[in-house]
Coordinates of C-alpha atoms in Angstrom, one line a residue:
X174 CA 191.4 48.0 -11.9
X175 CA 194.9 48.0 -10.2
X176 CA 197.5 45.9 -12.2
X177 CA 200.6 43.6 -10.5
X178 CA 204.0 42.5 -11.7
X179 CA 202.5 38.9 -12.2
X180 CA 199.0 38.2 -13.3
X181 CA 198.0 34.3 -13.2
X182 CA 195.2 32.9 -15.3
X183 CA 193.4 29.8 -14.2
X184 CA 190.5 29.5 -16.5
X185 CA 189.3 26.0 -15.1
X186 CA 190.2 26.4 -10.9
X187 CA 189.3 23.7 -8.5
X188 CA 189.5 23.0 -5.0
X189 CA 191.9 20.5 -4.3
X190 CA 191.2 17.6 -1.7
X191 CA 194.2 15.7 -0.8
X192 CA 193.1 12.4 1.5
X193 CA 196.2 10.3 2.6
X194 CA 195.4 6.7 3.2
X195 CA 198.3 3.7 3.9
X196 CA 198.0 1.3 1.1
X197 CA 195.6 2.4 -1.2
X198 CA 193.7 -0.6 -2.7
X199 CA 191.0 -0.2 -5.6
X200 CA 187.8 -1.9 -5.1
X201 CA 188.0 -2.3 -1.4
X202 CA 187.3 0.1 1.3
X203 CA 190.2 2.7 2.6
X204 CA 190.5 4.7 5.5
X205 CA 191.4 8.2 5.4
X206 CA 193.7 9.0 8.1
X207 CA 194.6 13.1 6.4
X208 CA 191.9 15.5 4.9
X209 CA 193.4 18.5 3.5
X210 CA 191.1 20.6 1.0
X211 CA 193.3 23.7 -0.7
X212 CA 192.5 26.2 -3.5
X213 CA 193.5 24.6 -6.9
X214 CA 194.4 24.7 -10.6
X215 CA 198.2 25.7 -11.7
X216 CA 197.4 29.7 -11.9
X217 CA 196.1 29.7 -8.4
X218 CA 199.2 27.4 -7.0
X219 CA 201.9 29.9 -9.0
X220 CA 199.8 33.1 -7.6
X221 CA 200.0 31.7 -3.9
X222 CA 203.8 30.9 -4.1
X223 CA 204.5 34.4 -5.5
X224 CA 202.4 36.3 -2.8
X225 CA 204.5 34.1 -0.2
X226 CA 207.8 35.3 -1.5
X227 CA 206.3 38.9 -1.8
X228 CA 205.6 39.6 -5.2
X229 CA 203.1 41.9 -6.2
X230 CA 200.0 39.3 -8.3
X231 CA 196.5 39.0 -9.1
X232 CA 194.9 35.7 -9.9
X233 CA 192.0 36.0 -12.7
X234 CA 190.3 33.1 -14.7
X235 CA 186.1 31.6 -14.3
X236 CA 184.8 31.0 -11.5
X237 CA 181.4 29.1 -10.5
X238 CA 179.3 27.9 -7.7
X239 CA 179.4 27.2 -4.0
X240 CA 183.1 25.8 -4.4
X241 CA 184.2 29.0 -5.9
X242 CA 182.9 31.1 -3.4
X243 CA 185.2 28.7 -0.9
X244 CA 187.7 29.4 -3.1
X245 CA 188.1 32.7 -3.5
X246 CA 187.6 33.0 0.3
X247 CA 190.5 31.1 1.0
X248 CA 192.7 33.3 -1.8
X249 CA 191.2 36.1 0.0
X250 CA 192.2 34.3 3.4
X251 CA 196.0 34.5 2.1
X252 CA 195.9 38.4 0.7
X253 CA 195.9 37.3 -2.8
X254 CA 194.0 39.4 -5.1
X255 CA 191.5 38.1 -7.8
X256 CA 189.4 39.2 -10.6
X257 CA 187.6 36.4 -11.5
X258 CA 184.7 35.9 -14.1
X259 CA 181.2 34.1 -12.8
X260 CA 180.0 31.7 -15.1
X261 CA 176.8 29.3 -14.4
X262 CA 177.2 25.9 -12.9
X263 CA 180.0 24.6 -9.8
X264 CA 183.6 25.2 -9.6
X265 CA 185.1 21.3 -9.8
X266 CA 186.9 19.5 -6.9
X267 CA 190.0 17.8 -7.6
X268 CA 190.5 14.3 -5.4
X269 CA 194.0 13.9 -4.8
X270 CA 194.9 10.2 -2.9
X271 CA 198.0 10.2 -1.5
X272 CA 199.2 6.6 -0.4
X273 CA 201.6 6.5 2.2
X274 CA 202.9 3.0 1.5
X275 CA 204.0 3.3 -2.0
X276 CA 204.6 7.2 -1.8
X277 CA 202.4 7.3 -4.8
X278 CA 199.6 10.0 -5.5
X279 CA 196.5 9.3 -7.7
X280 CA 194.3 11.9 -8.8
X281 CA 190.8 12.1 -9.9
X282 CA 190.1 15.3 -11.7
X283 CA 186.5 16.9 -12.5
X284 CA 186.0 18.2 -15.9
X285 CA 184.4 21.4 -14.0
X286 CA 182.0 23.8 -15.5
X287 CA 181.2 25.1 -19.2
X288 CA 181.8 28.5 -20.6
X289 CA 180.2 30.2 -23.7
X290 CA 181.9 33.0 -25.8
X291 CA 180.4 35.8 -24.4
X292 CA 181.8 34.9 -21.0
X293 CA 185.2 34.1 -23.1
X294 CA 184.8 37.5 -24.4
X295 CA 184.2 38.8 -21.1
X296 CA 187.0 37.7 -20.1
X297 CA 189.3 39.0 -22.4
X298 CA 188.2 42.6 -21.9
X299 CA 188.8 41.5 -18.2
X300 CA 192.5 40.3 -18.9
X301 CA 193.1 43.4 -21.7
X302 CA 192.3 46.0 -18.2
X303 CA 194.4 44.2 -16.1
X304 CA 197.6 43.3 -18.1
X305 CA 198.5 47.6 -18.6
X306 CA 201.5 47.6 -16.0
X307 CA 202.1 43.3 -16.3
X308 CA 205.6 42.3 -16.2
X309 CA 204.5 38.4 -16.6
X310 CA 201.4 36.5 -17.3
X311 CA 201.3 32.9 -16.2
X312 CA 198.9 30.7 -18.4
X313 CA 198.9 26.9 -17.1
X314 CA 195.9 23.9 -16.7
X315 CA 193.3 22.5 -18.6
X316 CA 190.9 24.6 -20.7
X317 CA 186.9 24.4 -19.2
X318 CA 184.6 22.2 -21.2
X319 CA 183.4 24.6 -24.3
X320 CA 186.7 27.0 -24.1
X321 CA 188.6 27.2 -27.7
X322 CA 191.4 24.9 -28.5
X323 CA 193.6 27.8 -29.3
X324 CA 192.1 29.8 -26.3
X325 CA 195.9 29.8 -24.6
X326 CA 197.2 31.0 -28.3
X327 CA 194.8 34.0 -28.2
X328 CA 195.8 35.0 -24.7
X329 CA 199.3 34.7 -25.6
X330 CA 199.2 37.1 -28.5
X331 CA 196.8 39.7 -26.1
X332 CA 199.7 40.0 -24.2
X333 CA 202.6 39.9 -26.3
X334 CA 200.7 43.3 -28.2
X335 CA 200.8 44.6 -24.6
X336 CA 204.7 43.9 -24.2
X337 CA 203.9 41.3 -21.2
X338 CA 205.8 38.4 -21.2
X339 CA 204.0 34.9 -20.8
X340 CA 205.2 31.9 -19.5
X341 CA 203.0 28.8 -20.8
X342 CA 202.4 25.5 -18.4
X343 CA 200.2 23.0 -20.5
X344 CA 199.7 19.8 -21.7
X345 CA 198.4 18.5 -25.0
X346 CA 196.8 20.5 -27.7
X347 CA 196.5 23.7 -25.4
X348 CA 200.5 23.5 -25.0
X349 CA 200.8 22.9 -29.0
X350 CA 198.6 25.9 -29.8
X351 CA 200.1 28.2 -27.0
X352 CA 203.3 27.5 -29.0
X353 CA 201.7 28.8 -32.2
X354 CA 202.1 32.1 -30.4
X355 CA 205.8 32.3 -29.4
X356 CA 205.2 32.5 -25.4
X357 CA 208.1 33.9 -23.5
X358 CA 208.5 30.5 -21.4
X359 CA 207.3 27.4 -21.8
X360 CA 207.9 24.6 -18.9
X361 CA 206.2 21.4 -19.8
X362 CA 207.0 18.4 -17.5
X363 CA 209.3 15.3 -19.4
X364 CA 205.5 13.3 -20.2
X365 CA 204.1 16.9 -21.5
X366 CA 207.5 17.2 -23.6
X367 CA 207.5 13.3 -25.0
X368 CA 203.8 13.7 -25.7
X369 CA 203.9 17.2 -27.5
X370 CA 207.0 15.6 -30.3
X371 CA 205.7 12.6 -30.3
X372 CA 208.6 10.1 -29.1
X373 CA 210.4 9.0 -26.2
X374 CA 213.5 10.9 -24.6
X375 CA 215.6 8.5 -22.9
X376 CA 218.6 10.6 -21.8
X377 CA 219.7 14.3 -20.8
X378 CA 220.8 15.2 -24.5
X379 CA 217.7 14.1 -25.8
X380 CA 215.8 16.3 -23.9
X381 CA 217.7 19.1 -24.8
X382 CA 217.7 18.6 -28.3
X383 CA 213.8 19.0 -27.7
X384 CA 214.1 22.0 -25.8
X385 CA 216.4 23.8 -28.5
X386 CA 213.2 22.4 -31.0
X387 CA 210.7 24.8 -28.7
X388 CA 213.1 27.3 -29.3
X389 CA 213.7 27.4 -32.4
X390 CA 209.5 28.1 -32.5
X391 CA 210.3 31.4 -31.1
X392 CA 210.3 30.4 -27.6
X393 CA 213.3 32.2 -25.8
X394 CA 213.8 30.1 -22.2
X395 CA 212.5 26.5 -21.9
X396 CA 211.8 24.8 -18.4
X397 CA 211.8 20.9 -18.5
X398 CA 210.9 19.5 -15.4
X399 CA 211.8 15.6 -14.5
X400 CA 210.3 15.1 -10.8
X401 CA 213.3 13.6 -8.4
X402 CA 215.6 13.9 -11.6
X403 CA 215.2 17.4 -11.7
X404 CA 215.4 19.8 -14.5
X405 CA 217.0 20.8 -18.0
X406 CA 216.9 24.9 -18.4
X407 CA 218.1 26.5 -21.3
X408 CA 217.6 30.0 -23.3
X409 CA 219.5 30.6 -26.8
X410 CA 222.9 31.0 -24.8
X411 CA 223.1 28.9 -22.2
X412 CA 222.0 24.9 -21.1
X413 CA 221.5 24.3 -17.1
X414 CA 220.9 20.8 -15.9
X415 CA 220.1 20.4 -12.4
X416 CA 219.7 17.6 -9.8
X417 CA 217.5 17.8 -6.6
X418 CA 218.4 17.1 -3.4
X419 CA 216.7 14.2 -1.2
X420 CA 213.5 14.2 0.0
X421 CA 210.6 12.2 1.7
X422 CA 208.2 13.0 -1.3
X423 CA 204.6 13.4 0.3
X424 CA 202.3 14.8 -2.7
X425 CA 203.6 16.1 -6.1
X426 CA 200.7 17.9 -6.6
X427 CA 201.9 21.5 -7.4
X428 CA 205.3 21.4 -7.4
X429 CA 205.6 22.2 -11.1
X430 CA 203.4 25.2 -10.3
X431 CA 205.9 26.0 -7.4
X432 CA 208.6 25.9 -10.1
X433 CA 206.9 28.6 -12.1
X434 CA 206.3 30.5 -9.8
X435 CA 209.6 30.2 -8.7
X436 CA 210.7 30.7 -12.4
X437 CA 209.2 34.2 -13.0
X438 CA 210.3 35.3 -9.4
X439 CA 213.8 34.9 -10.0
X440 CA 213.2 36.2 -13.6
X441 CA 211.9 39.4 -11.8
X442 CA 214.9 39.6 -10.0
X443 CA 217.1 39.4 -13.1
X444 CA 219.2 36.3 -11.8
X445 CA 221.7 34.3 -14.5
X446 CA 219.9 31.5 -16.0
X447 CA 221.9 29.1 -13.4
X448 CA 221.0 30.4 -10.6
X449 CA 217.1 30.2 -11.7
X450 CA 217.2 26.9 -12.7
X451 CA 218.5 26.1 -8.7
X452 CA 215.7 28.8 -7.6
X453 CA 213.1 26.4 -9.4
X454 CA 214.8 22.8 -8.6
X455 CA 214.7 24.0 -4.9
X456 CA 211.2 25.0 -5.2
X457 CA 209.9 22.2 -6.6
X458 CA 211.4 19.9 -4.8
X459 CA 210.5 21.7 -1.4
X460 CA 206.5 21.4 -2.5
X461 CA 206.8 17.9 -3.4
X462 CA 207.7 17.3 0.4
X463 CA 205.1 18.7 1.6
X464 CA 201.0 17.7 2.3
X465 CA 198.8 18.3 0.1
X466 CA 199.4 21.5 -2.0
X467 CA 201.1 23.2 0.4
X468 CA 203.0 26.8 -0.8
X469 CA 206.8 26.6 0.5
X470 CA 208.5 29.5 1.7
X471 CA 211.1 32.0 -0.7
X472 CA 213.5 31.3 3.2
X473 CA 213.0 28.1 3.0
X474 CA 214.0 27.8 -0.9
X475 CA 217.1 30.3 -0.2
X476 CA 217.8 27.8 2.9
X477 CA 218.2 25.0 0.5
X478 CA 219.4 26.5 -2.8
X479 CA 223.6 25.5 -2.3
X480 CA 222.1 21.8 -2.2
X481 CA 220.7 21.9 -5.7
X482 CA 223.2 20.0 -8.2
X483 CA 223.6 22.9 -11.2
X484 CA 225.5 21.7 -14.3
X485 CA 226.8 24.0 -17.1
X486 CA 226.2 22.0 -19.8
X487 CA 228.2 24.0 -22.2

């Protein structure tokens, strides 16, 4: 099977419908004025930025279902390729309410389907073929019901004997065993970050006294995001804090999977930490203006990347 630069793993996908409604009230009726529906889950969202800005990437993980079928249609639809594994049952749908009054988006996840260890062994052979010629793998979402807890750890160690790098997006016990396995990357949003050590980070030092903790585990560049606040960078060397510019936010849904992908692009292109800290700010904060989970543009993230606020911290 023919490698890429990037290879994306999404091991629970989902098709994402986004519905926008003006003042969303629970327990009453609303009217959906916007129906979007767009492939889903944080590998596919990185492996659709990255084709738009031209990078060579295959998006692998399970796959099930009717749904799936849609979904790999509308990856195929875009020019993406994929190597997915079939597993019994349907491929989960991911309600995303977007309410135009508050600017606020609520979502309603699936759990999705169920996977056994022989499809989890499958798999691995299937990720072993395709990482030979792998600069980066990106690992990021929730694990499918009856996946290990230290699935993302094994994965991470597959590819590290390979020499690929991996860049970890998680949240909760997946991020924390990931981490057992020194990933390249790590970018867990401030919640994921506050949630992982256990207490609150109230200011900008804070945070990156918890980023220097992730790498002192062997991680060697951490990616904090903080929505509209933007984002704390650092590597052993170097700490970059950045501030967005303004936007009319329409749905945050995948604009810390723009921020990867963004991430590993300008890694590819060997940019100073600074500038790929403003390369994944101006990403970001580009998706989270858009519908939906909408891919943005590498123009229109070079069009906006002098607005992006980049402080040496030291």
């Amino acid at each position: 099977m023919n490698s890429a630069a990037v290879v994306t793993v999404t091991l629970n996908p989902a098709l994402d419908k986004t519905v926008t409604v003006e003042g969303f009230t629970t327990g009453s009726l609303n009217r959906v004025q916007e129906v979007r529906l767009d492939p889903g889950g944080k590998g596919i969202n990185v492996a659709r930025v990255l084709n738009n800005f031209g990078v060579s990437v295959l998006a692998t993980g399970f796959i099930a279902g009717m749904q799936g079928k849609l979904l790999l249609k509308a990856l195929e639809d875009e020019g993406i390729t994929t190597a997915f594994v079939s597993v019994p049952g349907e491929t989960r749908t991911n309600l995303k309410v977007v309410d135009l009054a508050t600017r606020q988006t609520t979502e309603i996840n699936e759990p999705g389907f169920v996977v056994d260890s022989a499809r989890m062994q499958t798999f691995y052979q299937l990720l072993d073929s395709v990482l030979e010629q792998t600069a980066y793998l990106i690992l990021g979402g929730s694990l499918p019901q009856g996946a290990a807890a230290d699935t993302y750890r094994e994965l991470i160690s597959r590819a590290k004997a390979k020499g690929v790098k991996v860049v970890l997006d998680a949240d909760g016990e997946a991020l924390r065993a990931g981490l057992a396995a020194q990933p390249f990357a790590v970018k867990p949003n401030l919640a994921e970050l506050e949630n992982l050590l256990g207490r609150s980070l109230q200011d900008t030092e804070a945070i990156i006294a918890a980023g220097r903790q992730l790498l002192e585990q062997g991680v060697e560049l951490a990616v904090i995001s903080r929505g509209s606040k933007g984002a704390v960078v650092l590597n052993r060397e170097e700490v970059i804090v950045t501030e967005p510019f303004p936007i009319v936010p329409q749905s945050t849904v995948g604009a810390g999977d723009t921020m990867v992908a963004a991430l590993v692009y300008a890694l590819l292109q060997q940019k100073p930490l600074a500038e790929t800290a403003a390369w994944a700010t101006a990403a970001g904060t580009i998706a989270a203006s858009k519908a939906g989970t909408q891919v943005c543009t590498r123009e229109e993230v070079e069009a906006n990347l002098a607005r992006v606020k980049v402080i040496n911290w030291r």
